[in-house]
XYZ file of N, CA and C in Angstrom:
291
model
N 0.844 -1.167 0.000
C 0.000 0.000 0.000
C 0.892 1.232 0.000
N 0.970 2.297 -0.977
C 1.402 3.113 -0.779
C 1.066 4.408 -0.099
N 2.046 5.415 0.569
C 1.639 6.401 1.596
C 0.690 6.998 1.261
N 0.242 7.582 -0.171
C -1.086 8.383 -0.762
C -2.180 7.400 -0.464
N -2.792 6.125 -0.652
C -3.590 5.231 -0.498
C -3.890 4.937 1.059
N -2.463 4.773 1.880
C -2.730 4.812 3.458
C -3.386 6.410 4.251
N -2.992 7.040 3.646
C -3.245 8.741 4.372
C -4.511 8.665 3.840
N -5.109 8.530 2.367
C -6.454 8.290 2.606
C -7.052 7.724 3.034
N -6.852 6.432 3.030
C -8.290 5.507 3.994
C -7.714 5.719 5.247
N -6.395 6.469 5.819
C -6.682 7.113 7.500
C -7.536 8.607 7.201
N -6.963 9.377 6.527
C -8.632 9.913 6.489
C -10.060 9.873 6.520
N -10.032 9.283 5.624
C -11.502 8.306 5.564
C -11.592 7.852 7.100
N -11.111 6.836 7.654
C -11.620 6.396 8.877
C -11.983 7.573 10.021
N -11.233 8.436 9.724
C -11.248 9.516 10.559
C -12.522 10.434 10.545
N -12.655 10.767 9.203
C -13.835 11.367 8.866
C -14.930 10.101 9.454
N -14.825 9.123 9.404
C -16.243 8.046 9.413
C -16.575 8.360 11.386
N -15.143 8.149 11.674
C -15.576 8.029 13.412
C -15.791 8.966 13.639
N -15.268 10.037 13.821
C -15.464 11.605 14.212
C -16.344 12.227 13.974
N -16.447 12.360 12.229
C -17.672 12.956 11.597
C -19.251 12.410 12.243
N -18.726 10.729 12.003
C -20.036 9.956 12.625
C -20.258 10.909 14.133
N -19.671 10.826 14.562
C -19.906 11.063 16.134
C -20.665 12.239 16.038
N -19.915 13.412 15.317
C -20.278 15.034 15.420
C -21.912 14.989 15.406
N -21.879 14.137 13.453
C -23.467 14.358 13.397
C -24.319 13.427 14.175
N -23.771 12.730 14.631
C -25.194 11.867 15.682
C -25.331 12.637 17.028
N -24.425 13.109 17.272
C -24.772 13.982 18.477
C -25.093 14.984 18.402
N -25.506 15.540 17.478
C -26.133 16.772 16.867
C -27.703 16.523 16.729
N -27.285 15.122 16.048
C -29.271 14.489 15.869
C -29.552 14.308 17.151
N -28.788 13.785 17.954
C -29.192 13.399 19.322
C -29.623 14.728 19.750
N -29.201 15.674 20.173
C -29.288 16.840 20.904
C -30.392 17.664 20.331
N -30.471 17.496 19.064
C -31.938 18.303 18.082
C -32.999 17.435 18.496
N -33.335 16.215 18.366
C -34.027 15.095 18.350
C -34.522 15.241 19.893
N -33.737 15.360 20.833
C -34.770 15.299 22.449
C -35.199 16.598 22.530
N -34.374 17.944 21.792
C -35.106 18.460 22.280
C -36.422 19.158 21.382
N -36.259 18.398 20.061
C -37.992 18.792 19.570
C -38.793 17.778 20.118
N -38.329 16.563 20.581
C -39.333 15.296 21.416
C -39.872 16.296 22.564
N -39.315 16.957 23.497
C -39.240 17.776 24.455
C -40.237 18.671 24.481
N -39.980 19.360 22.948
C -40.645 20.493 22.661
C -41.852 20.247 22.648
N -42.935 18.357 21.872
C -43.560 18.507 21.565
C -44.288 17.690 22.757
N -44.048 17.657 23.689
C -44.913 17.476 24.892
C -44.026 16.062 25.554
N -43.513 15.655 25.275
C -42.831 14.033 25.397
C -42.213 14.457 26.510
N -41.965 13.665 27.844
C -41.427 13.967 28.923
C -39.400 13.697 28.330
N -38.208 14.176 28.978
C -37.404 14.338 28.854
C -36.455 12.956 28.759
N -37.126 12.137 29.778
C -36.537 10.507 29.697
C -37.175 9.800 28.550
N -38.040 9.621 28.057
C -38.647 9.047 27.208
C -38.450 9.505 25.837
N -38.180 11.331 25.958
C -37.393 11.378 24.265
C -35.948 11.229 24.588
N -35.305 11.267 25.899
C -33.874 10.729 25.545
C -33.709 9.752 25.300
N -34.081 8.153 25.333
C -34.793 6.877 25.395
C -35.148 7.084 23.729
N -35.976 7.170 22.979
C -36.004 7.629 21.784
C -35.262 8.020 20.890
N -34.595 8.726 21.170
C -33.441 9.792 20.579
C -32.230 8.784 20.212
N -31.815 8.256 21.257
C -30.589 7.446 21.513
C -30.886 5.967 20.915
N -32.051 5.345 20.345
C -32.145 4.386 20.329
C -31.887 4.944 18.620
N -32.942 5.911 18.310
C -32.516 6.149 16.756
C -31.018 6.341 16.021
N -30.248 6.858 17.330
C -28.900 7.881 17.197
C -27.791 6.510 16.406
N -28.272 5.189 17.162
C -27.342 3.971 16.669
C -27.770 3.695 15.068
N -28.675 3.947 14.543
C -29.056 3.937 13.391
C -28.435 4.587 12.348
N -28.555 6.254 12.871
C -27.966 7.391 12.300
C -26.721 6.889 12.248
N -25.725 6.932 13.271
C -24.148 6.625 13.324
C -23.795 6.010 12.611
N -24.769 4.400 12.418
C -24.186 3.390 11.618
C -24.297 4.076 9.757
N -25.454 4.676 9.514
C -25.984 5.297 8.194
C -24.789 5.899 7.593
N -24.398 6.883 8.782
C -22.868 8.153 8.549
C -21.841 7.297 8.092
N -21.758 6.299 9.267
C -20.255 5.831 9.548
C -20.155 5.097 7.546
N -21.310 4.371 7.344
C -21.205 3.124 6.304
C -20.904 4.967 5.058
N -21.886 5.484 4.908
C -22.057 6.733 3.894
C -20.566 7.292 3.797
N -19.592 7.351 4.499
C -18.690 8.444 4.580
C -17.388 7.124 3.725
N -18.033 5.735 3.275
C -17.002 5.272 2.663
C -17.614 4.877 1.358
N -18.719 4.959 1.523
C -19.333 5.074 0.021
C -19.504 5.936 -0.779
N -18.905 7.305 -0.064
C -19.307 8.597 -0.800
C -18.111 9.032 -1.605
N -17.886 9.463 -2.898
C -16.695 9.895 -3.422
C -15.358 10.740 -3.335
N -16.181 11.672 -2.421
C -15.815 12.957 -2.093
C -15.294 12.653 -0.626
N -14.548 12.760 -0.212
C -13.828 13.288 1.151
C -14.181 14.685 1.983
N -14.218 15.464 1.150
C -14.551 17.249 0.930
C -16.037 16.958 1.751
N -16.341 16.097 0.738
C -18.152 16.571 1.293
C -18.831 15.492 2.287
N -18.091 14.964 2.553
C -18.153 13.576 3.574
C -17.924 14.070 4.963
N -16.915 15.224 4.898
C -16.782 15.936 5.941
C -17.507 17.233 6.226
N -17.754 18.116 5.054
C -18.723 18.578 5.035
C -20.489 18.347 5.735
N -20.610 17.313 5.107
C -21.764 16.976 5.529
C -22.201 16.776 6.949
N -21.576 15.783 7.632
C -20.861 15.285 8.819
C -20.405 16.546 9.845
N -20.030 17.408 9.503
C -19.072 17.907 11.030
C -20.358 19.379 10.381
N -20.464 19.729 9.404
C -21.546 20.784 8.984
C -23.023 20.649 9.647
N -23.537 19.485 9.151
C -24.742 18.584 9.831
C -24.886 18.769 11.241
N -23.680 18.350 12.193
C -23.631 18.202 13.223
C -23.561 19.403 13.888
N -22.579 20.282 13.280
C -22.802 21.803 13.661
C -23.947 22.389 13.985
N -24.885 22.247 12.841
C -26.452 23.087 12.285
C -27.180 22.073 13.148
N -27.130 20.992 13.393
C -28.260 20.412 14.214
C -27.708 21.309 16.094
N -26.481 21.009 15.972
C -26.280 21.331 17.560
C -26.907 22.802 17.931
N -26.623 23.395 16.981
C -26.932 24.844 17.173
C -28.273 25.017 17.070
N -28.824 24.172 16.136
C -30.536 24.472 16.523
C -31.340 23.895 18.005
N -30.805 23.122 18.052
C -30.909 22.000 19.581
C -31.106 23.315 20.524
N -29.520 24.119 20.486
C -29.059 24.632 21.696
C -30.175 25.676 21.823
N -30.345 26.297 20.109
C -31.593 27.649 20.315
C -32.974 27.008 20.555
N -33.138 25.725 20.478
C -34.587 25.059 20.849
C -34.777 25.156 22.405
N -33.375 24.493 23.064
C -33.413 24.541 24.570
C -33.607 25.645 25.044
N -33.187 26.929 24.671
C -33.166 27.903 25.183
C -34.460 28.440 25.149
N -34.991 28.183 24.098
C -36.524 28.433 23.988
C -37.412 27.810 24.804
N -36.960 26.924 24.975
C -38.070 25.592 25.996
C -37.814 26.376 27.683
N -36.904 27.219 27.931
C -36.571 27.398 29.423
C -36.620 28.696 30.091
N -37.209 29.422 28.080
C -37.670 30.478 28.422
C -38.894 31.007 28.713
C-alpha cells in the first residue's frame, strides 16, 4: 500500500468516526429536544433519541465510505452536526424560556 492510499483511507476512517460522532450527536441533541418540545417527557425522548442515534451513526459511519468525495463527507458530517447542535441549543433555550 502506498503512503497516498494509506493517508487516505486514514482519512476516511477519521472522517467516518469523528464525523459519525459530530453528526449523531447533533441528531441526538436536536431530536430530544424537539421530542421535548412537543410534549414528550425528557426521559422518554432521551430513550427515543438514543435508540434512533445507533441507526444514524451506523448510516454516517457506512455513507462516509461510500461517498466519493472526502470534501463533502466531511462537510456533511461535522456541517450537519454543527447546524443540528446549534438548533438543539436555540430550541433549549426556547423551551426554558
Amino acid at each position: 500500500m502506498s503512503f497516498h492510499s494509506a493517508a487516505s483511507v486514514s482519512l476516511r476512517v477519521a472522517a467516518a468516526v469523528l464525523g459519525g460522532y459530530a453528526f449523531t450527536w447533533g441528531f441526538s441533541a436536536f431530536a430530544i429536544a424537539a421530542l421535548v418540545a412537543m410534549g414528550l417527557s425528557f426521559h422518554d425522548a432521551e430513550a427515543g433519541a438514543l435508540i434512533v442515534a445507533w441507526l444514524v451513526f451506523l448510516t454516517a459511519f457506512l455513507w462516509s465510505f461510500a461517498a466519493p468525495s472526502l470534501a463533502r463527507v466531511g462537510l456533511v458530517l461535522l456541517g450537519g452536526g454543527l447546524v443540528m447542535a446549534g438548533a438543539a441549543t436555540g430550541l433549549q433555550a426556547a423551551l426554558l424560556n
